[in-house]
Amino acid sequence: MSEKKVIGHWLDNSIHIGSSGRFGDVTNPATGEVTAQVAFADEADAARVIAAAKAAAPGWASASLTTRTKVLFRFRELLNERKEELAAIITAEHGKVLSDALGEVSRGLEVVEFACGMPHLLKGSHSEGVSTGVDLHSKRQPLGVVGIISPFNFPAMVPMWFYPIAIGAGNTVVVKPSEKDPSAVLWTAELWKEAGLPDGVFNVLQGDKVAVDALLDSPDVKSISFVGSTPIARYVFERASQAGKRVQALGGAKNHMLVLPDADLDLAADAAVNAGYGSAGERCMAISVVVAVGPIADDLVDRIASRTKTLRIGDGTRGTDMGPLVTLAHRDRVASFVEAGDAAGAKLVIDGRESPVDGEDHGFWLGPTLFDHVTPDMSIYTEEIFGPVLSVVRAETYDEAVELINANPYGNGVAIFTNNGGAARKFEVDVEVGMIGINVPIPVPMAYYSFGGWKNSLFGDTHAHGVEGIHFFTRGKVITSRWADPAVSPTGGLELAFPTHD
């Protein structure tokens, strides 16, 4: 272990390895090589990190909006200047191709830029003379210490959905990154320090379930923001809620792409390939089911297949289209779904297990896989696979297709491809999903709107970033005040009746 780089925690603007003596392997998915060891926190390590955030909270909450936004603007400039460096770290630990990693950082930057408008976003309201001599005004104040638990698939972007807004609003932050790719968040911690963020405002707690439970249970952590699988999202929501915290827990997905007979099939096929296989399908917004309506199915499947065969699979640093999966265990799990789909009777149009690879033999490879004639009882339809497996389901009518989508327990994202404006407008109303794309396969909103799904894709009421993010990381106060006119003699007296507004 001494020969490997050790990735530690971050508190008070410096790295700490901790005292637990527990470590996990960090691998390069393109080679299978263990490149580093990441410290796994014990309860004492977690307590120290949380204590650093708690100690910094009063000072940062009282810092002026001008001070906070200066740091945010500086962080934004540093990140924009050095985003290629961060993208390389993501590719080395996650495996996604460099262009995709760079896109991830750029999308995260959008939230930083949104948070730079915090002086406007935190403005309260004022009403004068609501009653005789009485005024009302409102304000929003920070929560204190907030916890962020991040998944492996977007190690830079997902934490950035939360911490720029939390910090801009005056909170201190503890981020628990995935143990599979922990370096991206630690790199951004160094950048926050360079941007002038005071000690204790941004902290990183590395580890496994011990670290997660410490954040969920600590009375000093006032909120939890989580992105991950639905079973863990439910666990996080229930445990943190029982501890009295406010929670936004974003869970899994089974995103559908509905293609109507009038759609541009070339556009739809391009979209299915891009959204189904980008980042090796390890996206909560990936399209995993194409619903072909009416007589177009054979033609659409042929077009998707012909495009899929052109994709280059291999090391993300070599200019390929799709990299490896994040771990060997996850690769094997996804491959087991391919076996199950074939055994269940779906037509295996393209078998990703046979894809040629431009990469090392020990990388965690699985190429793009395409199934046709998938039915809703098959595991490749019912389960969130989180890999490059695209299923085509056939429906006779629009109504049948919408009924299928709405019956699914997930409700994260959905897309419709059509040239019929009336059908698209009807779809917006009919479908029970939180984010909808019209001829857009991955309908992730801009940072000034909020991100989140319905049903088993979200636990809690608040979506990420946008106005909902501002409200999540602040508490509202309404102040009613009366100041006597010095030119008028005060009148007193007792009045037990409910006051009226005269």
Short mmCIF file of C-alpha atoms in Angstrom, two decimals:
data_model
loop_
_atom_site.label_atom_id
_atom_site.label_comp_id
_atom_site.label_asym_id
_atom_site.label_seq_id
_atom_site.Cartn_x
_atom_site.Cartn_y
_atom_site.Cartn_z
CA MET A 1 0.00 0.00 0.00
CA SER A 2 2.93 2.34 0.71
CA GLU A 3 3.86 2.29 -2.98
CA LYS A 4 0.51 3.73 -4.02
CA LYS A 5 -0.71 7.30 -3.76
CA VAL A 6 -2.97 7.78 -0.74
CA ILE A 7 -6.07 9.94 -1.22
CA GLY A 8 -7.19 11.53 2.03
CA HIS A 9 -9.89 13.68 3.53
CA TRP A 10 -9.96 17.48 3.33
CA LEU A 11 -10.60 19.75 6.30
CA ASP A 12 -9.41 23.22 7.23
CA ASN A 13 -8.01 23.58 3.70
CA SER A 14 -5.54 20.71 3.97
CA ILE A 15 -5.34 16.95 3.39
CA HIS A 16 -5.69 14.55 6.30
CA ILE A 17 -5.27 10.80 5.92
CA GLY A 18 -7.25 10.05 9.08
CA SER A 19 -6.78 7.47 11.78
CA SER A 20 -9.02 4.57 10.72
CA GLY A 21 -6.32 2.52 9.03
CA ARG A 22 -8.91 1.43 6.43
CA PHE A 23 -8.33 2.00 2.73
CA GLY A 24 -9.93 1.08 -0.59
CA ASP A 25 -8.45 0.56 -4.04
CA VAL A 26 -8.85 3.16 -6.78
CA THR A 27 -8.43 1.67 -10.25
CA ASN A 28 -7.97 2.86 -13.78
CA PRO A 29 -10.89 1.15 -15.56
CA ALA A 30 -9.09 1.19 -18.91
CA THR A 31 -6.19 -0.91 -17.59
CA GLY A 32 -7.50 -2.61 -14.45
CA GLU A 33 -4.49 -1.21 -12.58
CA VAL A 34 -4.81 -0.09 -8.97
CA THR A 35 -3.51 3.47 -9.10
CA ALA A 36 -4.14 4.72 -5.56
CA GLN A 37 -5.54 3.97 -2.14
CA VAL A 38 -8.36 6.10 -0.71
CA ALA A 39 -8.75 6.53 3.04
CA PHE A 40 -11.99 5.18 4.49
CA ALA A 41 -13.20 7.27 7.41
CA ASP A 42 -14.15 5.87 10.77
CA GLU A 43 -16.53 7.67 13.12
CA ALA A 44 -13.69 9.73 14.62
CA ASP A 45 -12.51 10.90 11.20
CA ALA A 46 -16.05 11.87 10.26
CA ALA A 47 -16.51 13.76 13.50
CA ARG A 48 -13.34 15.79 12.85
CA VAL A 49 -14.41 16.76 9.34
CA ILE A 50 -17.92 17.71 10.45
CA ALA A 51 -16.50 19.67 13.39
CA ALA A 52 -14.32 21.71 11.02
CA ALA A 53 -17.40 22.60 8.97
CA LYS A 54 -19.37 23.47 12.10
CA ALA A 55 -16.63 25.74 13.42
CA ALA A 56 -16.48 27.66 10.14
CA ALA A 57 -20.25 28.02 9.74
CA PRO A 58 -20.92 31.18 11.82
CA GLY A 59 -18.13 33.16 10.20
CA TRP A 60 -19.06 32.18 6.65
CA ALA A 61 -22.77 32.81 7.25
CA SER A 62 -21.97 36.33 8.44
CA ALA A 63 -19.64 37.06 5.52
CA SER A 64 -21.06 39.63 3.13
CA LEU A 65 -22.60 38.62 -0.15
CA THR A 66 -19.84 40.58 -1.84
CA THR A 67 -17.20 38.47 -0.10
CA ARG A 68 -18.92 35.22 -0.99
CA THR A 69 -19.47 36.10 -4.65
CA LYS A 70 -15.87 37.25 -5.06
CA VAL A 71 -14.78 33.75 -4.06
CA LEU A 72 -17.35 32.16 -6.36
CA PHE A 73 -16.23 34.26 -9.34
CA ARG A 74 -12.58 33.43 -8.64
CA PHE A 75 -13.40 29.70 -8.36
CA ARG A 76 -15.27 29.90 -11.64
CA GLU A 77 -12.32 31.49 -13.42
CA LEU A 78 -9.82 28.98 -12.01
CA LEU A 79 -12.02 26.02 -12.94
CA ASN A 80 -12.56 27.31 -16.45
CA GLU A 81 -8.82 27.82 -16.92
CA ARG A 82 -7.94 24.34 -15.67
CA LYS A 83 -10.92 22.22 -16.70
CA GLU A 84 -8.81 19.98 -18.95
CA GLU A 85 -6.79 18.97 -15.89
CA LEU A 86 -9.93 17.96 -14.04
CA ALA A 87 -11.25 16.10 -17.10
CA ALA A 88 -8.06 14.03 -17.22
CA ILE A 89 -8.54 13.04 -13.56
CA ILE A 90 -12.12 11.96 -14.29
CA THR A 91 -11.07 9.83 -17.26
CA ALA A 92 -8.28 8.18 -15.27
CA GLU A 93 -10.59 7.09 -12.43
CA HIS A 94 -14.03 6.79 -14.04
CA GLY A 95 -13.07 5.72 -17.55
CA LYS A 96 -15.29 8.01 -19.64
CA VAL A 97 -13.66 9.50 -22.72
CA LEU A 98 -11.92 12.84 -22.36
CA SER A 99 -14.48 14.78 -24.40
CA ASP A 100 -17.28 13.48 -22.19
CA ALA A 101 -15.32 14.30 -19.04
CA LEU A 102 -14.73 17.82 -20.30
CA GLY A 103 -18.45 18.16 -21.02
CA GLU A 104 -19.20 17.06 -17.47
CA VAL A 105 -17.00 19.81 -16.05
CA SER A 106 -18.57 22.39 -18.36
CA ARG A 107 -22.08 21.48 -17.20
CA GLY A 108 -20.95 21.77 -13.60
CA LEU A 109 -19.53 25.20 -14.38
CA GLU A 110 -23.03 26.33 -15.34
CA VAL A 111 -24.15 25.86 -11.73
CA VAL A 112 -21.15 27.81 -10.47
CA GLU A 113 -22.09 30.63 -12.83
CA PHE A 114 -25.70 30.50 -11.61
CA ALA A 115 -24.47 30.72 -8.00
CA CYS A 116 -22.42 33.82 -8.88
CA GLY A 117 -25.78 35.60 -9.03
CA MET A 118 -26.40 34.92 -5.35
CA PRO A 119 -26.90 38.60 -4.38
CA HIS A 120 -29.94 38.63 -6.63
CA LEU A 121 -31.06 35.08 -5.84
CA LEU A 122 -31.17 35.74 -2.09
CA LYS A 123 -33.14 38.96 -2.30
CA GLY A 124 -36.15 39.01 -0.01
CA SER A 125 -39.37 40.96 -0.42
CA HIS A 126 -40.88 43.96 1.35
CA SER A 127 -44.45 45.14 1.80
CA GLU A 128 -45.06 48.54 3.34
CA GLY A 129 -48.17 49.47 5.27
CA VAL A 130 -49.84 46.06 5.42
CA SER A 131 -51.70 47.44 8.43
CA THR A 132 -51.61 50.82 10.15
CA GLY A 133 -47.93 51.51 10.73
CA VAL A 134 -47.02 47.86 10.08
CA ASP A 135 -44.51 46.62 7.48
CA LEU A 136 -43.52 43.10 6.37
CA HIS A 137 -40.28 41.83 4.92
CA SER A 138 -38.76 38.42 4.24
CA LYS A 139 -35.21 37.05 4.19
CA ARG A 140 -33.47 33.76 3.53
CA GLN A 141 -30.66 32.51 5.77
CA PRO A 142 -28.24 29.56 5.51
CA LEU A 143 -28.83 26.23 7.23
CA GLY A 144 -25.32 25.73 8.60
CA VAL A 145 -23.43 22.52 7.77
CA VAL A 146 -24.79 20.63 4.75
CA GLY A 147 -23.83 17.15 3.54
CA ILE A 148 -23.48 16.05 -0.11
CA ILE A 149 -23.18 12.36 -1.05
CA SER A 150 -22.08 11.94 -4.65
CA PRO A 151 -22.15 8.98 -7.10
CA PHE A 152 -19.32 7.60 -9.22
CA ASN A 153 -20.76 8.42 -12.64
CA PHE A 154 -20.30 12.21 -12.50
CA PRO A 155 -17.60 12.78 -9.88
CA ALA A 156 -17.26 16.49 -10.68
CA MET A 157 -20.63 17.61 -12.07
CA VAL A 158 -23.02 16.10 -9.50
CA PRO A 159 -21.30 17.67 -6.46
CA MET A 160 -21.35 20.94 -8.39
CA TRP A 161 -25.14 20.69 -8.64
CA PHE A 162 -25.13 21.43 -4.92
CA TYR A 163 -22.04 22.96 -3.34
CA PRO A 164 -21.75 26.25 -5.33
CA ILE A 165 -25.30 27.17 -4.28
CA ALA A 166 -24.79 25.96 -0.72
CA ILE A 167 -21.56 27.93 -0.34
CA GLY A 168 -22.93 31.03 -2.06
CA ALA A 169 -25.92 30.98 0.29
CA GLY A 170 -23.61 31.00 3.32
CA ASN A 171 -23.44 27.32 4.31
CA THR A 172 -20.40 25.16 4.99
CA VAL A 173 -20.15 21.87 3.11
CA VAL A 174 -19.04 18.28 3.63
CA VAL A 175 -18.84 16.26 0.40
CA LYS A 176 -18.65 12.45 0.48
CA PRO A 177 -17.48 11.43 -3.03
CA SER A 178 -17.71 7.92 -4.41
CA GLU A 179 -14.84 5.74 -3.26
CA LYS A 180 -14.51 4.55 -6.88
CA ASP A 181 -13.32 7.95 -8.18
CA PRO A 182 -12.55 10.22 -5.22
CA SER A 183 -9.86 12.50 -6.67
CA ALA A 184 -12.05 14.96 -8.60
CA VAL A 185 -13.69 16.42 -5.49
CA LEU A 186 -10.34 16.60 -3.69
CA TRP A 187 -8.90 18.48 -6.67
CA THR A 188 -11.75 21.01 -6.49
CA ALA A 189 -11.06 21.43 -2.76
CA GLU A 190 -7.56 22.65 -3.65
CA LEU A 191 -9.13 25.02 -6.17
CA TRP A 192 -11.51 26.47 -3.56
CA LYS A 193 -8.51 27.14 -1.33
CA GLU A 194 -6.74 28.93 -4.19
CA ALA A 195 -9.91 30.94 -4.82
CA GLY A 196 -9.77 32.28 -1.25
CA LEU A 197 -12.42 30.16 0.50
CA PRO A 198 -11.77 30.22 4.27
CA ASP A 199 -10.77 27.13 6.23
CA GLY A 200 -13.61 24.76 7.01
CA VAL A 201 -16.11 26.01 4.43
CA PHE A 202 -15.48 23.19 1.93
CA ASN A 203 -14.61 19.77 3.32
CA VAL A 204 -14.25 16.26 1.88
CA LEU A 205 -15.02 13.06 3.79
CA GLN A 206 -13.77 9.94 2.01
CA GLY A 207 -15.05 6.45 2.62
CA ASP A 208 -17.87 3.95 2.52
CA LYS A 209 -21.11 3.40 4.46
CA VAL A 210 -19.46 4.46 7.72
CA ALA A 211 -18.90 7.94 6.30
CA VAL A 212 -22.40 8.08 4.81
CA ASP A 213 -24.08 7.09 8.07
CA ALA A 214 -22.02 9.63 10.00
CA LEU A 215 -23.40 12.41 7.81
CA LEU A 216 -26.95 11.06 8.02
CA ASP A 217 -26.87 10.79 11.81
CA SER A 218 -24.86 13.82 12.91
CA PRO A 219 -27.01 16.49 14.59
CA ASP A 220 -24.59 19.10 13.28
CA VAL A 221 -25.41 18.32 9.62
CA LYS A 222 -28.63 20.11 8.74
CA SER A 223 -29.33 18.75 5.25
CA ILE A 224 -28.38 15.91 2.93
CA SER A 225 -28.15 16.03 -0.87
CA PHE A 226 -27.76 12.61 -2.47
CA VAL A 227 -27.60 11.16 -5.99
CA GLY A 228 -27.42 7.41 -6.58
CA SER A 229 -29.47 4.25 -6.93
CA THR A 230 -33.09 4.12 -5.80
CA PRO A 231 -32.57 1.64 -2.92
CA ILE A 232 -29.82 3.80 -1.43
CA ALA A 233 -31.76 7.01 -2.09
CA ARG A 234 -34.68 5.57 -0.13
CA TYR A 235 -32.33 4.56 2.70
CA VAL A 236 -30.71 8.00 2.79
CA PHE A 237 -34.07 9.76 2.78
CA GLU A 238 -35.56 7.65 5.55
CA ARG A 239 -32.54 7.69 7.85
CA ALA A 240 -31.74 11.39 7.41
CA SER A 241 -35.40 12.36 7.76
CA GLN A 242 -35.62 10.44 11.02
CA ALA A 243 -32.66 12.49 12.20
CA GLY A 244 -34.63 15.68 11.50
CA LYS A 245 -32.74 16.79 8.39
CA ARG A 246 -34.11 18.16 5.17
CA VAL A 247 -33.27 15.77 2.34
CA GLN A 248 -33.12 15.74 -1.44
CA ALA A 249 -32.32 12.19 -2.55
CA LEU A 250 -32.25 11.62 -6.31
CA GLY A 251 -32.57 7.94 -7.23
CA GLY A 252 -32.44 5.71 -10.26
CA ALA A 253 -34.09 5.79 -13.65
CA LYS A 254 -35.37 3.83 -16.62
CA ASN A 255 -35.60 6.53 -19.24
CA HIS A 256 -37.73 5.97 -22.34
CA MET A 257 -37.50 7.55 -25.78
CA LEU A 258 -40.82 7.46 -27.61
CA VAL A 259 -40.55 7.57 -31.42
CA LEU A 260 -43.76 8.30 -33.35
CA PRO A 261 -44.26 7.24 -36.98
CA ASP A 262 -43.91 10.82 -38.27
CA ALA A 263 -40.52 11.37 -36.61
CA ASP A 264 -37.28 12.03 -38.47
CA LEU A 265 -35.82 8.53 -38.07
CA ASP A 266 -32.24 9.60 -38.77
CA LEU A 267 -32.47 12.18 -36.01
CA ALA A 268 -34.07 9.63 -33.69
CA ALA A 269 -31.45 6.98 -34.42
CA ASP A 270 -28.60 9.43 -33.79
CA ALA A 271 -30.23 10.45 -30.52
CA ALA A 272 -30.77 6.85 -29.38
CA VAL A 273 -27.10 5.98 -29.93
CA ASN A 274 -25.79 9.18 -28.35
CA ALA A 275 -28.07 8.99 -25.32
CA GLY A 276 -27.90 5.23 -24.90
CA TYR A 277 -24.17 4.66 -25.12
CA GLY A 278 -22.57 7.94 -24.06
CA SER A 279 -20.47 7.55 -20.93
CA ALA A 280 -20.95 3.78 -21.39
CA GLY A 281 -24.58 4.19 -20.34
CA GLU A 282 -23.51 5.14 -16.82
CA ARG A 283 -25.86 8.13 -16.65
CA CYS A 284 -29.05 8.55 -14.67
CA MET A 285 -30.41 10.37 -17.73
CA ALA A 286 -29.28 7.78 -20.29
CA ILE A 287 -31.92 6.46 -22.67
CA SER A 288 -32.25 2.75 -21.94
CA VAL A 289 -35.56 2.03 -23.69
CA VAL A 290 -36.65 3.10 -27.18
CA VAL A 291 -40.40 2.75 -27.69
CA ALA A 292 -41.09 2.44 -31.43
CA VAL A 293 -44.70 3.16 -32.33
CA GLY A 294 -46.42 1.59 -35.32
CA PRO A 295 -44.71 0.38 -38.49
CA ILE A 296 -41.35 2.17 -38.06
CA ALA A 297 -39.72 -0.31 -35.68
CA ASP A 298 -37.77 -2.41 -38.20
CA ASP A 299 -36.43 0.66 -39.99
CA LEU A 300 -35.53 2.41 -36.73
CA VAL A 301 -33.71 -0.64 -35.34
CA ASP A 302 -31.70 -0.98 -38.56
CA ARG A 303 -30.64 2.67 -38.38
CA ILE A 304 -29.66 2.40 -34.71
CA ALA A 305 -27.70 -0.80 -35.41
CA SER A 306 -25.80 0.65 -38.35
CA ARG A 307 -24.71 3.63 -36.26
CA THR A 308 -23.82 1.50 -33.24
CA LYS A 309 -21.44 -0.61 -35.32
CA THR A 310 -19.35 2.49 -36.11
CA LEU A 311 -18.57 3.26 -32.46
CA ARG A 312 -14.97 2.85 -31.34
CA ILE A 313 -14.54 1.27 -27.90
CA GLY A 314 -11.37 1.74 -25.89
CA ASP A 315 -9.18 3.83 -23.62
CA GLY A 316 -10.75 7.28 -23.20
CA THR A 317 -7.40 8.97 -23.79
CA ARG A 318 -7.09 7.52 -27.32
CA GLY A 319 -9.85 9.45 -29.06
CA THR A 320 -12.39 6.64 -28.80
CA ASP A 321 -16.18 7.05 -28.61
CA MET A 322 -16.88 4.96 -25.51
CA GLY A 323 -14.68 3.93 -22.62
CA PRO A 324 -14.80 1.08 -20.10
CA LEU A 325 -17.22 0.57 -17.25
CA VAL A 326 -16.15 1.85 -13.87
CA THR A 327 -15.24 -1.43 -12.14
CA LEU A 328 -14.83 -5.10 -12.99
CA ALA A 329 -17.77 -6.01 -10.75
CA HIS A 330 -20.02 -3.51 -12.51
CA ARG A 331 -18.89 -4.74 -15.94
CA ASP A 332 -19.76 -8.29 -14.94
CA ARG A 333 -23.15 -7.19 -13.59
CA VAL A 334 -24.05 -5.43 -16.85
CA ALA A 335 -22.85 -8.43 -18.87
CA SER A 336 -25.17 -10.64 -16.80
CA PHE A 337 -28.12 -8.56 -18.02
CA VAL A 338 -27.05 -9.19 -21.61
CA GLU A 339 -27.09 -12.91 -20.88
CA ALA A 340 -30.50 -12.63 -19.18
CA GLY A 341 -32.04 -10.67 -22.04
CA ASP A 342 -30.83 -13.20 -24.58
CA ALA A 343 -32.13 -16.08 -22.46
CA ALA A 344 -35.51 -14.37 -22.01
CA GLY A 345 -36.09 -14.30 -25.77
CA ALA A 346 -35.24 -10.71 -26.71
CA LYS A 347 -33.51 -10.41 -30.08
CA LEU A 348 -29.82 -9.62 -29.52
CA VAL A 349 -29.09 -7.36 -32.48
CA ILE A 350 -25.61 -6.27 -31.34
CA ASP A 351 -23.69 -8.10 -28.61
CA GLY A 352 -21.33 -5.72 -26.83
CA ARG A 353 -19.41 -8.61 -25.31
CA GLU A 354 -17.93 -9.19 -28.77
CA SER A 355 -16.92 -5.57 -29.51
CA PRO A 356 -13.33 -4.95 -30.62
CA VAL A 357 -11.46 -2.80 -28.10
CA ASP A 358 -8.63 -0.29 -28.45
CA GLY A 359 -7.29 -0.76 -24.94
CA GLU A 360 -5.54 -2.98 -22.45
CA ASP A 361 -6.73 -6.56 -22.02
CA HIS A 362 -7.45 -6.07 -18.33
CA GLY A 363 -9.73 -3.06 -18.82
CA PHE A 364 -13.37 -3.31 -17.83
CA TRP A 365 -14.79 -3.49 -21.35
CA LEU A 366 -18.32 -4.04 -22.58
CA GLY A 367 -19.34 -2.60 -25.92
CA PRO A 368 -22.70 -1.12 -26.90
CA THR A 369 -25.47 -3.72 -26.87
CA LEU A 370 -28.78 -3.52 -28.71
CA PHE A 371 -31.88 -5.63 -28.04
CA ASP A 372 -35.09 -5.68 -30.08
CA HIS A 373 -38.50 -7.19 -29.28
CA VAL A 374 -38.06 -6.53 -25.56
CA THR A 375 -41.15 -7.01 -23.39
CA PRO A 376 -41.95 -5.32 -20.06
CA ASP A 377 -41.57 -8.56 -18.07
CA MET A 378 -37.87 -9.00 -18.97
CA SER A 379 -35.18 -7.99 -16.49
CA ILE A 380 -33.45 -5.86 -19.12
CA TYR A 381 -36.61 -3.73 -19.06
CA THR A 382 -37.55 -3.83 -15.37
CA GLU A 383 -34.09 -3.21 -13.88
CA GLU A 384 -31.84 -0.16 -14.02
CA ILE A 385 -28.82 -1.63 -15.78
CA PHE A 386 -26.59 1.48 -15.77
CA GLY A 387 -24.56 0.31 -18.72
CA PRO A 388 -24.47 0.42 -22.55
CA VAL A 389 -27.55 -1.75 -23.09
CA LEU A 390 -30.33 -0.31 -25.24
CA SER A 391 -33.71 -2.06 -25.47
CA VAL A 392 -36.31 -1.52 -28.17
CA VAL A 393 -39.94 -2.09 -27.16
CA ARG A 394 -42.65 -2.04 -29.83
CA ALA A 395 -46.04 -0.38 -29.32
CA GLU A 396 -48.97 -0.19 -31.69
CA THR A 397 -50.26 3.25 -30.64
CA TYR A 398 -49.30 6.45 -28.84
CA ASP A 399 -51.69 5.61 -26.00
CA GLU A 400 -50.13 2.18 -25.52
CA ALA A 401 -46.67 3.74 -25.42
CA VAL A 402 -47.64 6.37 -22.83
CA GLU A 403 -49.36 3.74 -20.69
CA LEU A 404 -46.13 1.71 -20.75
CA ILE A 405 -44.02 4.70 -19.69
CA ASN A 406 -46.38 5.74 -16.91
CA ALA A 407 -46.56 2.20 -15.52
CA ASN A 408 -42.80 2.24 -14.91
CA PRO A 409 -41.86 2.89 -11.26
CA TYR A 410 -39.22 5.43 -12.29
CA GLY A 411 -39.93 8.93 -13.53
CA ASN A 412 -36.64 10.69 -14.12
CA GLY A 413 -36.38 11.66 -17.80
CA VAL A 414 -38.26 10.89 -21.01
CA ALA A 415 -38.11 12.00 -24.64
CA ILE A 416 -40.49 12.05 -27.57
CA PHE A 417 -39.42 12.27 -31.20
CA THR A 418 -42.09 13.61 -33.53
CA ASN A 419 -42.80 16.34 -36.06
CA ASN A 420 -46.35 16.74 -34.73
CA GLY A 421 -46.60 19.69 -32.36
CA GLY A 422 -49.99 18.61 -31.08
CA ALA A 423 -48.69 15.16 -30.15
CA ALA A 424 -45.69 16.69 -28.39
CA ARG A 425 -47.88 19.07 -26.42
CA LYS A 426 -50.21 16.23 -25.41
CA PHE A 427 -47.20 14.17 -24.33
CA GLU A 428 -46.03 16.95 -22.00
CA VAL A 429 -49.34 16.70 -20.16
CA ASP A 430 -49.87 12.93 -20.29
CA VAL A 431 -46.51 11.58 -19.21
CA GLU A 432 -45.70 11.17 -15.48
CA VAL A 433 -42.03 12.07 -15.57
CA GLY A 434 -40.09 15.00 -14.11
CA MET A 435 -37.97 16.01 -17.13
CA ILE A 436 -39.20 15.83 -20.71
CA GLY A 437 -37.38 16.24 -24.02
CA ILE A 438 -39.08 16.99 -27.33
CA ASN A 439 -36.68 15.86 -30.05
CA VAL A 440 -34.04 16.16 -27.30
CA PRO A 441 -32.91 12.77 -25.94
CA ILE A 442 -31.33 13.88 -22.64
CA PRO A 443 -33.47 16.73 -21.27
CA VAL A 444 -31.12 17.95 -18.53
CA PRO A 445 -32.19 21.54 -17.79
CA MET A 446 -29.90 24.53 -17.54
CA ALA A 447 -28.67 25.43 -14.06
CA TYR A 448 -31.26 28.17 -13.54
CA TYR A 449 -33.99 25.53 -13.80
CA SER A 450 -34.13 22.59 -11.40
CA PHE A 451 -33.13 18.96 -12.04
CA GLY A 452 -35.09 16.01 -10.70
CA GLY A 453 -37.62 13.31 -11.42
CA TRP A 454 -40.85 11.87 -10.09
CA LYS A 455 -41.90 8.61 -8.44
CA ASN A 456 -38.99 6.34 -7.42
CA SER A 457 -36.49 8.70 -9.02
CA LEU A 458 -36.82 11.27 -6.21
CA PHE A 459 -37.21 11.04 -2.45
CA GLY A 460 -38.06 14.38 -0.91
CA ASP A 461 -39.78 17.30 -2.55
CA THR A 462 -36.86 19.43 -3.70
CA HIS A 463 -34.98 19.10 -6.98
CA ALA A 464 -31.35 20.06 -7.55
CA HIS A 465 -30.07 23.56 -8.42
CA GLY A 466 -32.19 26.38 -9.84
CA VAL A 467 -34.66 28.17 -7.56
CA GLU A 468 -35.45 24.93 -5.73
CA GLY A 469 -31.76 24.60 -4.87
CA ILE A 470 -31.71 28.11 -3.42
CA HIS A 471 -34.71 27.29 -1.24
CA PHE A 472 -33.26 23.94 -0.17
CA PHE A 473 -30.05 25.46 1.18
CA THR A 474 -31.75 28.37 2.98
CA ARG A 475 -34.54 28.90 5.49
CA GLY A 476 -37.10 31.66 5.12
CA LYS A 477 -38.04 34.24 7.72
CA VAL A 478 -40.86 36.76 7.61
CA ILE A 479 -40.58 39.82 9.86
CA THR A 480 -43.53 41.98 10.90
CA SER A 481 -42.54 45.34 12.32
CA ARG A 482 -44.23 48.45 13.69
CA TRP A 483 -42.45 51.73 14.42
CA ALA A 484 -44.45 54.49 16.02
CA ASP A 485 -44.65 57.82 14.22
CA PRO A 486 -42.73 60.24 16.50
CA ALA A 487 -45.20 63.00 15.62
CA VAL A 488 -48.17 61.03 16.93
CA SER A 489 -48.75 60.26 20.58
CA PRO A 490 -48.83 56.52 21.15
CA THR A 491 -52.08 54.89 22.13
CA GLY A 492 -52.15 51.72 24.17
CA GLY A 493 -54.78 49.58 25.75
CA LEU A 494 -55.62 45.91 25.92
CA GLU A 495 -57.33 44.07 23.08
CA LEU A 496 -57.68 40.29 23.25
CA ALA A 497 -59.51 39.84 19.96
CA PHE A 498 -57.66 38.56 16.89
CA PRO A 499 -56.07 41.58 15.19
CA THR A 500 -57.57 42.96 12.01
CA HIS A 501 -55.69 44.63 9.21
CA ASP A 502 -57.01 48.17 9.20
#
